[in-house]
Every structure is written in C-alpha cells, then in structure tokens.
C-alpha cells in the first residue's frame, strides 16, 4: 500500500479491498452484528438523564481471559439472580481491572462482532498553554486515563439523518453520567450534513456514535475490560432486552490475538487505482478558487479542496491490521476506527486535534502548512526553517489560528495562544502549529464548541459557509466523515480529532461510488 501523500492534490484516501475468491474475503467482511436501541429517537433529548447511572468494579484479573469469565458470570447473575431495576431507564458499567497492560488493537483484532470502534489518546504536547486553576468546579478525584480504547457491540447507538443538533447532543449526554467518566460514546460527524450522502456512507447517517457493549481500555501499566448495559422503556428497549443482547455478545468475546504491526502484514497488490477528481479537473477547480479569492468581491479568503483515491486490491485488507500499522507509525497522532453494522470501516491517523474539554477547560490547536521531513538532520532543519519563514504558509496558518481563536472568544471567557507559531514534526511531514487554551462558562457549552469549531478552516476554508458551498459545488465525491469531527463524548470530558489522513475500507460491491 502506498504511503500517505503530503501532496496538496491528495489529502483524501479510500481503500476498497476486492477478494480474490470467496475464501479470501477476510474476517471483517463476515462479522456478526448485535441489536440495540437508537438513543436519538424524536424527543429523547428532552427526557433528562436516565434514572440509573453507575459503575460497578469487580476484583482484578491477571489476564483478559480471566476478565471475560468474570464479566460473563456477573452478567449471568444479573439475568438469573437479581430482580430487574424498577427504574424505566439507566446505564450500568461493569468493569474488571487487568493487572497487565494489553494492546487494545490486539484485543480488537480477536473480536468478531459489529459495530466496533477504536480511539487512541494523543500524548500531551510540550509547552501546552495552561489556565489558572483546574476548572473542574468540584475537585473530582483523578482517575487514570486510557491510552487506547477498543469496543464492540452497541449498548446504545446514536444515529440521525439530519445535521447533528443540540437535541441530538442532549440525547447522547443523557446516557453519559458525569460521575462515570469511562462511559463514553465514540463516533463521528459528517463534514457537511447538508450534502447528499453517497451509498458507501449511508450506514453512518449524518452522525454515528456508539456506547460499546464490551470495551477494552489499555492503560499505562494495566488494562480494564468492561461491559455496559443501557435500557430505556420509552425507547422500546427494556432491561431484559439489554441483558439478553449483552449475554449474546459476551459469548463471542475472545481474549486476544497477535497483530504484526508492520507493513509486511498488509502486503497486497493494487489491481486498479482511480483518483477523483482527475488532475485536469483539479487544476480547473483551483483556478476557479483563485479567481474568487483574488476577485474584487472576495467571497473567499481560503478554500481547501480534497481528492479521493480509490484502490482496488487483490486481497481483502483487514481494517484492524491497517490500524495496527498506523499505530506503529502514529507518533503524536490520533488513531481511530469506526464501523457500524454492515458498513465499511472508517480508519485514520489524524495529527490534528479539533478540541478537548475537561470540565470547563478547553484545548484546541491550529495546524496548517506542510513540508516533507528531510533525509538528514541538517536537511530536515533547513526544510523546517523554510516552512517557518515562508510568507505564503504564514498567511495560510495565520488564517487558521486566528479563526479558531476568534471562534473560541465567542463562547469562552479566557483564550490563551502559546506558542503563536511553532513546528510540529511528524514521522513523514512537518506543519506549522499553535496551541490554544480556553475556559467555557458552562459545561453545557460543549455543543457550541463542537458546532462552532467544526469545520476547521484547515480542512474547509474561510469564511466557513462560503468555503463549504464552494466545496459542495466543486467536489464531485462525498467526503462523508472525512475531515469531520471524530472522537468521543463523556459526562465531564470529551475529545475530538479532525478526521483526516483516513480511509474507508469496504468491499467493492458496497462502494460503487468513489470517495
């Protein structure tokens, strides 16, 4: 598989795996699916928090296999020995600490259940700006954060066909207790929910989030295996429905497998490769954009166009094996995988944080301008200096940084930018970068932060609506979740990356249109 390109002509990627025969379709194409409820039914966001919200911890286990057995026994006990809760709705997390650290990708590779999700935290960047005070408002006890999280099955999912709204956000948040920090909804939002969805993205809707039934948390020195039970009688999903489906999913859970996290594990031959748009069409779109930017009316200040590359290969590429390769190379980046039942997998390795919220504190970043890394230390230094001193790249970067700062100032009381411009060096490319910190007035402003910061001017342009309309008119493929927010929501915390450097992996007959 070719390495990701730093060319301005190819920021988007799609890989479509074509089986050579029925026996080489691969594990992921035959995965089983679980049932659950859609928490975004009409009016769900107005019903307030679910009645029961708790986390139950079982004794620690020495290995994943032992943890699976303990969870199965605990869930069986809920079914056979205990009366169902009197409450009409609730969410309960049952977790087993594991005394050894186990790779979450290896655990995910062993599973055969859809939907599935994966999200890795990014290591804190040096010299991140700080605000006075901790911003938590209540002095909550610190809890170790996962390094990576993998999940399968659906305790409750959230999917809609209309643009993601405040009502949808409230419908998700009612299942996410503030005092159960590891109960999270993982997913993604379309880049442009007002545009028509192509067939390969139809199972995602305009947004798709899931609270996994079974979840593996990889920590710094240990691990946690957990199950989540969610029910709501008003959504026609009872306690008995939830426990029965969870038992079914737990019977399919395997401990772990070994993933070769190197390029050799993805050796395959490219049968065909198609770029959309073509180079000639790309040049015409760029010329049109430049004409508008330089024109007297100046409807556009900046616009970012994308290209889709579709690879058809002779063997089926397993999304989790690709994820393992990305994780091996993904320094200072977010690795993610989202796959609804029956859908292709959205997999990526994004270096760009959209924002992170913890209590009232917000962090975000501006990332723009790109150069390759040098082959030698001296060459790399010179390329970095050229990037720092380029007037063109400085204009582009300043637009992005100032736009994010201005958007934060609309919602937040305090915004700090530091450093104002620096180099972010990744394994293959380097960017101009600035880090921002802010404080929101109320935790309910989280939706406004998400709604305001997306789309980032680094993947759309400025002014936002004019740039998005230009993209809608000129791009002849559906971006889907590409360049949209991808990450997770929790009760007191959330984190989203910008869904770039990504691929949609599916079978040819599921992706007839190009992306």
Short mmCIF file of C-alpha atoms in Angstrom, two decimals:
data_model
loop_
_atom_site.label_atom_id
_atom_site.label_comp_id
_atom_site.label_asym_id
_atom_site.label_seq_id
_atom_site.Cartn_x
_atom_site.Cartn_y
_atom_site.Cartn_z
CA UNK A 1 0.00 0.00 0.00
CA UNK A 2 1.48 3.39 -0.94
CA UNK A 3 2.37 5.72 1.96
CA UNK A 4 0.10 8.69 2.67
CA UNK A 5 0.96 11.56 0.33
CA UNK A 6 1.74 15.08 1.50
CA UNK A 7 0.68 16.50 -1.88
CA UNK A 8 -1.96 19.18 -1.86
CA UNK A 9 -3.62 17.15 -4.60
CA UNK A 10 -4.27 14.11 -2.41
CA UNK A 11 -5.43 14.78 1.16
CA UNK A 12 -8.21 12.17 0.95
CA UNK A 13 -7.91 8.37 0.75
CA UNK A 14 -10.12 5.36 0.18
CA UNK A 15 -9.03 1.75 0.04
CA UNK A 16 -11.54 -0.78 -1.28
CA UNK A 17 -10.44 -4.38 -0.83
CA UNK A 18 -11.53 -6.85 -3.50
CA UNK A 19 -11.44 -10.53 -2.53
CA UNK A 20 -9.66 -12.84 -4.96
CA UNK A 21 -12.12 -15.59 -4.06
CA UNK A 22 -14.80 -16.36 -1.51
CA UNK A 23 -12.19 -17.83 0.80
CA UNK A 24 -10.14 -14.63 0.94
CA UNK A 25 -12.87 -12.17 1.85
CA UNK A 26 -11.38 -11.90 5.34
CA UNK A 27 -12.70 -11.96 8.87
CA UNK A 28 -14.09 -8.44 8.93
CA UNK A 29 -16.44 -8.97 5.98
CA UNK A 30 -18.33 -11.73 7.79
CA UNK A 31 -18.68 -10.19 11.24
CA UNK A 32 -21.87 -10.68 13.20
CA UNK A 33 -24.00 -7.77 14.34
CA UNK A 34 -25.74 -7.00 17.61
CA UNK A 35 -29.02 -5.25 18.17
CA UNK A 36 -29.60 -2.24 20.41
CA UNK A 37 -31.60 0.96 20.65
CA UNK A 38 -31.16 4.26 18.88
CA UNK A 39 -30.92 6.84 21.65
CA UNK A 40 -31.69 9.66 19.20
CA UNK A 41 -35.39 8.92 18.79
CA UNK A 42 -37.53 12.07 18.44
CA UNK A 43 -37.79 13.91 21.74
CA UNK A 44 -35.24 11.71 23.52
CA UNK A 45 -33.04 14.68 24.37
CA UNK A 46 -35.87 16.33 26.32
CA UNK A 47 -36.35 13.44 28.76
CA UNK A 48 -33.47 14.28 31.08
CA UNK A 49 -30.76 11.95 32.35
CA UNK A 50 -31.53 8.24 32.56
CA UNK A 51 -32.65 7.17 36.03
CA UNK A 52 -29.89 4.69 36.98
CA UNK A 53 -26.24 5.67 36.38
CA UNK A 54 -23.43 3.72 37.99
CA UNK A 55 -20.11 1.90 37.60
CA UNK A 56 -19.52 -1.43 39.33
CA UNK A 57 -15.98 -2.75 39.77
CA UNK A 58 -15.22 -6.48 40.09
CA UNK A 59 -11.99 -7.91 41.57
CA UNK A 60 -8.90 -7.61 39.39
CA UNK A 61 -7.99 -10.39 36.97
CA UNK A 62 -4.47 -11.44 35.93
CA UNK A 63 -5.27 -11.69 32.18
CA UNK A 64 -8.01 -10.87 29.62
CA UNK A 65 -9.26 -14.48 29.56
CA UNK A 66 -9.97 -14.38 33.30
CA UNK A 67 -11.65 -10.98 32.97
CA UNK A 68 -14.02 -12.31 30.28
CA UNK A 69 -15.08 -15.15 32.57
CA UNK A 70 -15.77 -12.80 35.46
CA UNK A 71 -17.85 -10.47 33.31
CA UNK A 72 -19.89 -13.34 31.90
CA UNK A 73 -20.62 -14.59 35.41
CA UNK A 74 -21.59 -11.11 36.61
CA UNK A 75 -23.99 -10.56 33.69
CA UNK A 76 -25.48 -14.04 34.08
CA UNK A 77 -26.13 -13.20 37.72
CA UNK A 78 -28.00 -10.06 36.69
CA UNK A 79 -30.23 -12.19 34.49
CA UNK A 80 -30.89 -15.10 36.84
CA UNK A 81 -30.48 -13.93 40.43
CA UNK A 82 -31.47 -10.31 40.65
CA UNK A 83 -34.79 -8.61 40.09
CA UNK A 84 -34.69 -6.10 37.23
CA UNK A 85 -34.31 -2.46 38.27
CA UNK A 86 -37.56 -0.68 38.94
CA UNK A 87 -36.28 2.36 37.05
CA UNK A 88 -37.54 2.72 33.47
CA UNK A 89 -34.13 3.76 32.14
CA UNK A 90 -30.47 3.53 33.08
CA UNK A 91 -26.89 2.74 32.18
CA UNK A 92 -24.59 0.48 34.21
CA UNK A 93 -20.93 -0.18 33.53
CA UNK A 94 -19.34 -3.33 35.00
CA UNK A 95 -15.56 -3.43 34.80
CA UNK A 96 -12.75 -5.83 35.64
CA UNK A 97 -9.24 -4.40 36.13
CA UNK A 98 -6.49 -6.49 34.49
CA UNK A 99 -3.11 -6.39 36.18
CA UNK A 100 -1.13 -6.47 32.90
CA UNK A 101 -1.10 -3.96 30.06
CA UNK A 102 -2.54 -5.47 26.89
CA UNK A 103 -2.61 -3.80 23.47
CA UNK A 104 -6.17 -2.67 22.69
CA UNK A 105 -5.61 -3.23 18.95
CA UNK A 106 -4.65 -6.86 19.60
CA UNK A 107 -7.83 -7.32 21.64
CA UNK A 108 -9.95 -5.75 18.88
CA UNK A 109 -8.35 -7.94 16.22
CA UNK A 110 -9.57 -11.04 18.06
CA UNK A 111 -13.22 -9.96 18.06
CA UNK A 112 -15.95 -10.86 15.53
CA UNK A 113 -18.77 -8.50 16.49
CA UNK A 114 -20.03 -5.31 14.90
CA UNK A 115 -20.32 -2.42 15.44
CA UNK A 116 -16.78 -1.73 16.58
CA UNK A 117 -14.78 1.33 17.47
CA UNK A 118 -11.25 2.35 18.43
CA UNK A 119 -9.76 5.61 19.59
CA UNK A 120 -6.26 6.30 20.89
CA UNK A 121 -5.37 9.26 23.07
CA UNK A 122 -2.55 11.51 21.91
CA UNK A 123 0.37 12.21 24.19
CA UNK A 124 0.28 15.77 25.65
CA UNK A 125 2.23 18.20 23.51
CA UNK A 126 5.15 20.12 25.05
CA UNK A 127 4.63 23.73 26.13
CA UNK A 128 0.83 23.45 26.08
CA UNK A 129 -0.75 26.66 27.44
CA UNK A 130 -2.30 26.47 30.89
CA UNK A 131 -5.05 28.46 32.56
CA UNK A 132 -5.16 29.47 36.22
CA UNK A 133 -6.98 26.88 38.35
CA UNK A 134 -8.06 23.41 37.30
CA UNK A 135 -11.50 24.36 36.02
CA UNK A 136 -13.26 21.29 37.38
CA UNK A 137 -15.50 23.14 39.77
CA UNK A 138 -15.77 20.34 42.28
CA UNK A 139 -12.34 18.89 42.99
CA UNK A 140 -13.17 15.47 41.48
CA UNK A 141 -10.79 12.60 42.18
CA UNK A 142 -8.22 11.99 39.45
CA UNK A 143 -8.61 8.74 37.52
CA UNK A 144 -6.12 7.18 35.16
CA UNK A 145 -6.99 7.90 31.54
CA UNK A 146 -6.95 5.18 28.86
CA UNK A 147 -4.12 5.15 26.35
CA UNK A 148 -6.39 3.43 23.81
CA UNK A 149 -9.98 2.20 23.86
CA UNK A 150 -11.47 -0.57 21.69
CA UNK A 151 -15.12 -1.53 21.77
CA UNK A 152 -17.57 -3.93 20.13
CA UNK A 153 -21.32 -4.26 20.18
CA UNK A 154 -23.77 -1.50 20.98
CA UNK A 155 -25.26 -0.81 24.39
CA UNK A 156 -26.90 2.23 22.80
CA UNK A 157 -26.16 3.93 19.49
CA UNK A 158 -26.99 7.39 18.20
CA UNK A 159 -27.62 7.93 14.51
CA UNK A 160 -29.57 10.55 12.59
CA UNK A 161 -30.08 11.72 9.03
CA UNK A 162 -30.46 15.43 9.79
CA UNK A 163 -27.47 17.64 10.76
CA UNK A 164 -26.18 16.99 14.28
CA UNK A 165 -28.15 19.29 16.58
CA UNK A 166 -28.38 20.39 20.20
CA UNK A 167 -31.27 17.94 20.65
CA UNK A 168 -29.06 15.11 19.37
CA UNK A 169 -26.25 16.15 21.70
CA UNK A 170 -28.66 16.14 24.65
CA UNK A 171 -29.96 12.70 23.65
CA UNK A 172 -26.41 11.35 23.83
CA UNK A 173 -25.46 13.16 27.03
CA UNK A 174 -28.42 11.78 28.98
CA UNK A 175 -26.68 8.37 28.87
CA UNK A 176 -23.26 9.72 29.94
CA UNK A 177 -23.01 10.19 33.72
CA UNK A 178 -20.60 12.82 34.96
CA UNK A 179 -19.51 10.52 37.81
CA UNK A 180 -18.89 7.54 35.45
CA UNK A 181 -16.06 9.03 33.36
CA UNK A 182 -15.32 5.93 31.27
CA UNK A 183 -18.88 5.63 29.96
CA UNK A 184 -18.33 7.26 26.59
CA UNK A 185 -19.94 7.47 23.18
CA UNK A 186 -17.45 7.04 20.31
CA UNK A 187 -18.16 8.15 16.77
CA UNK A 188 -18.00 10.74 14.01
CA UNK A 189 -19.96 13.52 12.31
CA UNK A 190 -20.21 14.22 8.58
CA UNK A 191 -18.11 17.03 7.17
CA UNK A 192 -21.22 18.50 5.54
CA UNK A 193 -24.53 17.04 6.67
CA UNK A 194 -26.48 19.23 4.22
CA UNK A 195 -24.94 17.45 1.22
CA UNK A 196 -26.31 14.19 -0.16
CA UNK A 197 -24.76 11.04 1.31
CA UNK A 198 -23.32 8.54 -1.17
CA UNK A 199 -24.02 4.82 -0.80
CA UNK A 200 -20.74 3.96 0.93
CA UNK A 201 -21.53 6.42 3.74
CA UNK A 202 -25.27 5.71 4.09
CA UNK A 203 -24.94 3.49 7.20
CA UNK A 204 -23.23 6.34 9.08
CA UNK A 205 -26.06 8.82 8.69
CA UNK A 206 -25.19 12.46 9.33
CA UNK A 207 -23.63 11.34 12.61
CA UNK A 208 -22.96 8.00 14.27
CA UNK A 209 -21.97 7.40 17.91
CA UNK A 210 -21.98 4.21 19.95
CA UNK A 211 -21.54 3.28 23.62
CA UNK A 212 -19.92 -0.18 23.24
CA UNK A 213 -21.41 -3.24 24.90
CA UNK A 214 -17.93 -4.62 25.58
CA UNK A 215 -14.95 -2.34 25.88
CA UNK A 216 -11.21 -2.81 26.37
CA UNK A 217 -9.24 0.04 27.97
CA UNK A 218 -5.46 -0.01 27.58
CA UNK A 219 -3.87 1.97 30.41
CA UNK A 220 -0.25 2.98 31.03
CA UNK A 221 0.57 -0.06 33.18
CA UNK A 222 -2.59 -2.18 33.21
CA UNK A 223 -5.89 -2.70 31.41
CA UNK A 224 -9.64 -2.79 32.02
CA UNK A 225 -12.29 -4.99 30.41
CA UNK A 226 -15.82 -3.64 30.83
CA UNK A 227 -19.41 -4.18 29.77
CA UNK A 228 -22.16 -1.58 29.58
CA UNK A 229 -25.89 -2.20 29.94
CA UNK A 230 -28.23 0.56 28.79
CA UNK A 231 -32.02 0.49 28.67
CA UNK A 232 -34.94 2.87 28.26
CA UNK A 233 -38.52 1.64 28.27
CA UNK A 234 -39.66 4.77 26.42
CA UNK A 235 -37.37 3.78 23.52
CA UNK A 236 -38.77 0.21 23.50
CA UNK A 237 -35.54 -1.24 24.83
CA UNK A 238 -36.06 -2.87 28.22
CA UNK A 239 -33.65 -4.13 30.85
CA UNK A 240 -34.29 -7.69 29.66
CA UNK A 241 -33.53 -6.72 26.04
CA UNK A 242 -30.24 -5.13 27.12
CA UNK A 243 -29.05 -8.02 29.32
CA UNK A 244 -30.01 -10.68 26.79
CA UNK A 245 -28.13 -8.93 23.97
CA UNK A 246 -25.11 -8.38 26.21
CA UNK A 247 -25.02 -12.08 27.09
CA UNK A 248 -25.06 -12.88 23.37
CA UNK A 249 -22.16 -10.52 22.70
CA UNK A 250 -20.11 -11.78 25.65
CA UNK A 251 -20.35 -15.34 24.36
CA UNK A 252 -18.49 -14.20 21.22
CA UNK A 253 -15.71 -12.32 23.03
CA UNK A 254 -12.21 -13.74 22.60
CA UNK A 255 -9.21 -12.82 24.78
CA UNK A 256 -6.50 -11.51 22.38
CA UNK A 257 -4.60 -12.20 19.19
CA UNK A 258 -1.26 -11.05 17.88
CA UNK A 259 -1.14 -8.38 15.18
CA UNK A 260 2.06 -7.85 13.23
CA UNK A 261 2.24 -4.06 13.37
CA UNK A 262 4.40 -3.57 10.31
CA UNK A 263 3.97 -3.03 6.59
CA UNK A 264 4.58 -6.70 5.83
CA UNK A 265 1.22 -7.57 7.38
CA UNK A 266 -0.52 -5.58 4.64
CA UNK A 267 1.30 -6.90 1.60
CA UNK A 268 -1.13 -6.79 -1.30
CA UNK A 269 -1.21 -5.95 -4.97
CA UNK A 270 -3.09 -2.95 -6.35
CA UNK A 271 -5.42 -4.10 -9.13
CA UNK A 272 -6.65 -0.61 -10.02
CA UNK A 273 -6.32 2.96 -8.79
CA UNK A 274 -8.68 5.82 -9.55
CA UNK A 275 -8.37 9.47 -8.47
CA UNK A 276 -11.35 11.82 -8.23
CA UNK A 277 -11.06 14.45 -9.50
CA UNK A 278 -8.53 13.96 -12.25
CA UNK A 279 -5.51 16.25 -12.36
CA UNK A 280 -7.12 18.33 -15.13
CA UNK A 281 -10.36 18.77 -13.16
CA UNK A 282 -8.37 19.59 -10.03
CA UNK A 283 -6.49 22.35 -11.87
CA UNK A 284 -9.77 23.85 -13.09
CA UNK A 285 -11.20 23.89 -9.53
CA UNK A 286 -8.04 25.51 -8.15
CA UNK A 287 -8.11 28.15 -10.90
CA UNK A 288 -11.75 28.91 -10.12
CA UNK A 289 -10.96 29.21 -6.39
CA UNK A 290 -8.02 31.53 -7.02
CA UNK A 291 -10.18 33.70 -9.27
CA UNK A 292 -12.75 34.10 -6.49
CA UNK A 293 -10.10 34.74 -3.83
CA UNK A 294 -8.35 37.39 -5.92
CA UNK A 295 -11.52 38.92 -7.34
CA UNK A 296 -12.99 42.23 -6.30
CA UNK A 297 -15.93 40.66 -4.49
CA UNK A 298 -13.57 38.43 -2.43
CA UNK A 299 -16.27 35.99 -1.43
CA UNK A 300 -13.50 33.58 -0.42
CA UNK A 301 -10.37 34.14 1.65
CA UNK A 302 -9.34 30.49 1.69
CA UNK A 303 -10.78 27.18 0.48
CA UNK A 304 -9.38 23.66 0.92
CA UNK A 305 -10.17 21.13 -1.78
CA UNK A 306 -9.71 17.38 -1.36
CA UNK A 307 -9.19 14.40 -3.63
CA UNK A 308 -10.31 10.82 -3.22
CA UNK A 309 -8.07 7.92 -4.22
CA UNK A 310 -9.76 4.55 -4.63
CA UNK A 311 -7.57 1.46 -4.53
CA UNK A 312 -8.87 -1.97 -5.50
CA UNK A 313 -6.55 -4.70 -4.24
CA UNK A 314 -6.24 -8.43 -4.87
CA UNK A 315 -6.77 -9.31 -1.20
CA UNK A 316 -9.05 -8.00 1.49
CA UNK A 317 -7.35 -5.55 3.85
CA UNK A 318 -8.37 -6.05 7.46
CA UNK A 319 -9.15 -2.60 8.97
CA UNK A 320 -7.68 -3.61 12.35
CA UNK A 321 -4.42 -4.73 10.75
CA UNK A 322 -4.23 -1.37 8.99
CA UNK A 323 -4.98 0.26 12.34
CA UNK A 324 -2.05 -1.62 13.89
CA UNK A 325 0.26 -0.25 11.18
CA UNK A 326 -0.99 3.28 11.75
CA UNK A 327 -0.46 2.92 15.49
CA UNK A 328 3.13 1.78 14.93
CA UNK A 329 3.82 4.91 12.85
CA UNK A 330 1.40 7.30 14.55
CA UNK A 331 3.58 9.43 16.77
CA UNK A 332 1.72 12.42 18.22
CA UNK A 333 -1.46 11.49 16.34
CA UNK A 334 -4.91 10.03 16.96
CA UNK A 335 -5.63 6.59 15.56
CA UNK A 336 -9.31 5.80 15.11
CA UNK A 337 -11.65 3.21 13.65
CA UNK A 338 -15.45 3.48 13.44
CA UNK A 339 -17.56 0.75 11.82
CA UNK A 340 -21.36 0.48 12.11
CA UNK A 341 -23.00 -2.90 11.44
CA UNK A 342 -22.76 -3.90 7.79
CA UNK A 343 -20.79 -0.77 6.84
CA UNK A 344 -17.23 -0.19 5.62
CA UNK A 345 -14.73 0.84 8.28
CA UNK A 346 -13.57 4.46 8.65
CA UNK A 347 -9.92 4.25 9.74
CA UNK A 348 -7.44 7.08 10.21
CA UNK A 349 -4.34 8.56 11.77
CA UNK A 350 -5.06 12.25 12.37
CA UNK A 351 -2.44 14.62 13.79
CA UNK A 352 -4.99 17.40 14.32
CA UNK A 353 -6.99 17.99 17.48
CA UNK A 354 -10.30 19.74 16.98
CA UNK A 355 -10.72 20.26 20.72
CA UNK A 356 -10.55 18.58 24.09
CA UNK A 357 -12.80 19.50 27.00
CA UNK A 358 -12.33 18.50 30.62
CA UNK A 359 -14.82 20.15 32.97
CA UNK A 360 -14.64 23.84 31.98
CA UNK A 361 -11.21 23.74 30.33
CA UNK A 362 -10.88 23.65 26.54
CA UNK A 363 -7.79 22.98 24.45
CA UNK A 364 -7.54 23.26 20.69
CA UNK A 365 -4.87 23.78 18.06
CA UNK A 366 -4.19 25.31 14.69
CA UNK A 367 -2.36 23.15 12.16
CA UNK A 368 -1.57 24.35 8.65
CA UNK A 369 1.28 24.46 6.17
CA UNK A 370 3.07 21.27 5.18
CA UNK A 371 6.57 20.21 4.23
CA UNK A 372 8.20 16.79 3.95
CA UNK A 373 10.76 15.67 6.52
CA UNK A 374 14.40 15.85 5.49
CA UNK A 375 16.55 12.79 4.86
CA UNK A 376 19.28 14.13 7.15
CA UNK A 377 19.15 16.22 10.31
CA UNK A 378 20.60 19.24 8.51
CA UNK A 379 18.21 18.84 5.59
CA UNK A 380 15.26 18.47 7.97
CA UNK A 381 16.27 21.62 9.84
CA UNK A 382 16.53 23.63 6.63
CA UNK A 383 13.14 22.45 5.38
CA UNK A 384 11.61 23.40 8.73
CA UNK A 385 13.15 26.87 8.60
CA UNK A 386 11.83 27.37 5.06
CA UNK A 387 8.37 26.49 6.34
CA UNK A 388 8.65 28.87 9.30
CA UNK A 389 9.84 31.75 7.10
CA UNK A 390 7.50 31.22 4.14
CA UNK A 391 5.21 34.23 3.77
CA UNK A 392 2.61 32.18 1.87
CA UNK A 393 2.48 29.48 4.56
CA UNK A 394 2.38 32.14 7.27
CA UNK A 395 -0.71 33.72 5.72
CA UNK A 396 -2.45 30.34 5.48
CA UNK A 397 -1.50 29.41 9.04
CA UNK A 398 -2.49 32.81 10.47
CA UNK A 399 -5.94 32.49 8.91
CA UNK A 400 -6.44 29.14 10.64
CA UNK A 401 -5.04 30.18 14.02
CA UNK A 402 -6.90 33.49 14.22
CA UNK A 403 -10.15 31.92 13.06
CA UNK A 404 -10.04 29.31 15.84
CA UNK A 405 -9.11 31.97 18.39
CA UNK A 406 -11.99 34.21 17.30
CA UNK A 407 -14.46 31.31 17.46
CA UNK A 408 -13.33 30.40 20.98
CA UNK A 409 -13.64 34.01 22.11
CA UNK A 410 -17.31 33.95 21.10
CA UNK A 411 -18.02 31.25 23.70
CA UNK A 412 -15.22 31.36 26.27
CA UNK A 413 -14.19 33.85 28.95
CA UNK A 414 -10.46 33.37 28.52
CA UNK A 415 -8.39 32.35 25.49
CA UNK A 416 -4.61 31.86 25.54
CA UNK A 417 -2.44 31.11 22.50
CA UNK A 418 1.04 29.65 23.10
CA UNK A 419 3.19 29.24 21.17
CA UNK A 420 1.81 31.52 18.47
CA UNK A 421 3.69 29.57 15.79
CA UNK A 422 5.96 26.54 16.00
CA UNK A 423 6.91 23.44 14.03
CA UNK A 424 5.07 20.16 14.62
CA UNK A 425 7.25 17.35 13.33
CA UNK A 426 5.57 14.06 12.41
CA UNK A 427 7.33 10.96 11.03
CA UNK A 428 6.81 11.92 7.37
CA UNK A 429 5.76 15.57 7.32
CA UNK A 430 6.01 18.73 9.40
CA UNK A 431 3.48 21.51 9.94
CA UNK A 432 3.09 24.96 11.41
CA UNK A 433 1.26 24.69 14.71
CA UNK A 434 -0.19 26.79 17.53
CA UNK A 435 -1.87 25.63 20.72
CA UNK A 436 -4.86 27.30 22.31
CA UNK A 437 -6.45 27.03 25.76
CA UNK A 438 -9.76 28.48 26.90
CA UNK A 439 -12.41 28.18 29.58
CA UNK A 440 -16.11 27.82 28.84
CA UNK A 441 -18.67 29.36 31.18
CA UNK A 442 -20.81 26.25 31.50
CA UNK A 443 -20.26 22.59 30.61
CA UNK A 444 -23.42 22.71 28.51
CA UNK A 445 -21.49 25.00 26.14
CA UNK A 446 -19.72 21.86 24.91
CA UNK A 447 -22.15 21.55 22.00
CA UNK A 448 -21.48 25.16 20.98
CA UNK A 449 -17.74 24.49 20.99
CA UNK A 450 -18.21 21.45 18.75
CA UNK A 451 -20.67 23.21 16.48
CA UNK A 452 -18.52 26.34 16.20
CA UNK A 453 -15.06 24.82 15.72
CA UNK A 454 -16.21 22.40 13.03
CA UNK A 455 -15.30 22.65 10.24
CA UNK A 456 -11.76 23.76 10.89
CA UNK A 457 -10.51 26.33 8.35
CA UNK A 458 -7.58 23.96 7.79
CA UNK A 459 -9.92 21.50 6.03
CA UNK A 460 -12.66 23.84 4.77
CA UNK A 461 -11.67 27.48 4.40
CA UNK A 462 -12.85 30.96 5.30
CA UNK A 463 -15.49 32.33 5.51
CA UNK A 464 -16.81 28.94 6.56
CA UNK A 465 -20.15 28.85 4.77
CA UNK A 466 -18.79 30.35 1.54
CA UNK A 467 -15.93 27.83 1.52
CA UNK A 468 -18.24 24.92 2.31
CA UNK A 469 -20.58 25.95 -0.51
CA UNK A 470 -17.63 26.12 -2.91
CA UNK A 471 -16.62 22.60 -1.87
CA UNK A 472 -20.20 21.41 -2.26
CA UNK A 473 -20.35 22.84 -5.78
CA UNK A 474 -16.90 21.74 -6.99
CA UNK A 475 -16.15 18.37 -5.40
CA UNK A 476 -17.84 15.50 -7.23
CA UNK A 477 -17.46 12.93 -4.44
CA UNK A 478 -18.95 12.70 -0.96
CA UNK A 479 -16.49 13.47 1.84
CA UNK A 480 -18.72 11.69 4.33
CA UNK A 481 -16.96 11.68 7.71
CA UNK A 482 -13.65 12.65 6.12
CA UNK A 483 -12.49 16.00 7.61
CA UNK A 484 -15.36 15.88 10.11
CA UNK A 485 -15.13 15.52 13.91
CA UNK A 486 -14.18 12.02 15.10
CA UNK A 487 -13.77 11.15 18.77
CA UNK A 488 -15.85 10.68 21.91
CA UNK A 489 -18.26 12.32 24.33
CA UNK A 490 -18.28 11.69 28.08
CA UNK A 491 -20.06 13.07 31.11
CA UNK A 492 -17.38 15.55 32.15
CA UNK A 493 -14.92 15.26 29.28
CA UNK A 494 -14.76 14.84 25.52
CA UNK A 495 -12.15 14.83 22.78
CA UNK A 496 -12.38 15.17 19.01
CA UNK A 497 -9.81 14.99 16.25
CA UNK A 498 -10.26 16.19 12.68
CA UNK A 499 -10.93 13.08 10.59
CA UNK A 500 -8.13 13.48 8.04
CA UNK A 501 -5.43 11.08 6.78
CA UNK A 502 -8.11 8.47 6.66
CA UNK A 503 -9.54 5.64 4.58
CA UNK A 504 -12.89 3.97 4.13
CA UNK A 505 -12.31 0.22 3.79
CA UNK A 506 -15.03 -1.86 2.23
CA UNK A 507 -15.91 -4.44 -0.37
CA UNK A 508 -16.29 -3.30 -3.97
CA UNK A 509 -19.99 -4.09 -4.09
CA UNK A 510 -20.53 -1.85 -1.06
CA UNK A 511 -18.63 1.11 -2.53
CA UNK A 512 -19.68 1.60 -6.16
CA UNK A 513 -19.23 5.37 -5.91
CA UNK A 514 -15.83 6.97 -5.48
CA UNK A 515 -14.73 8.67 -2.28
#
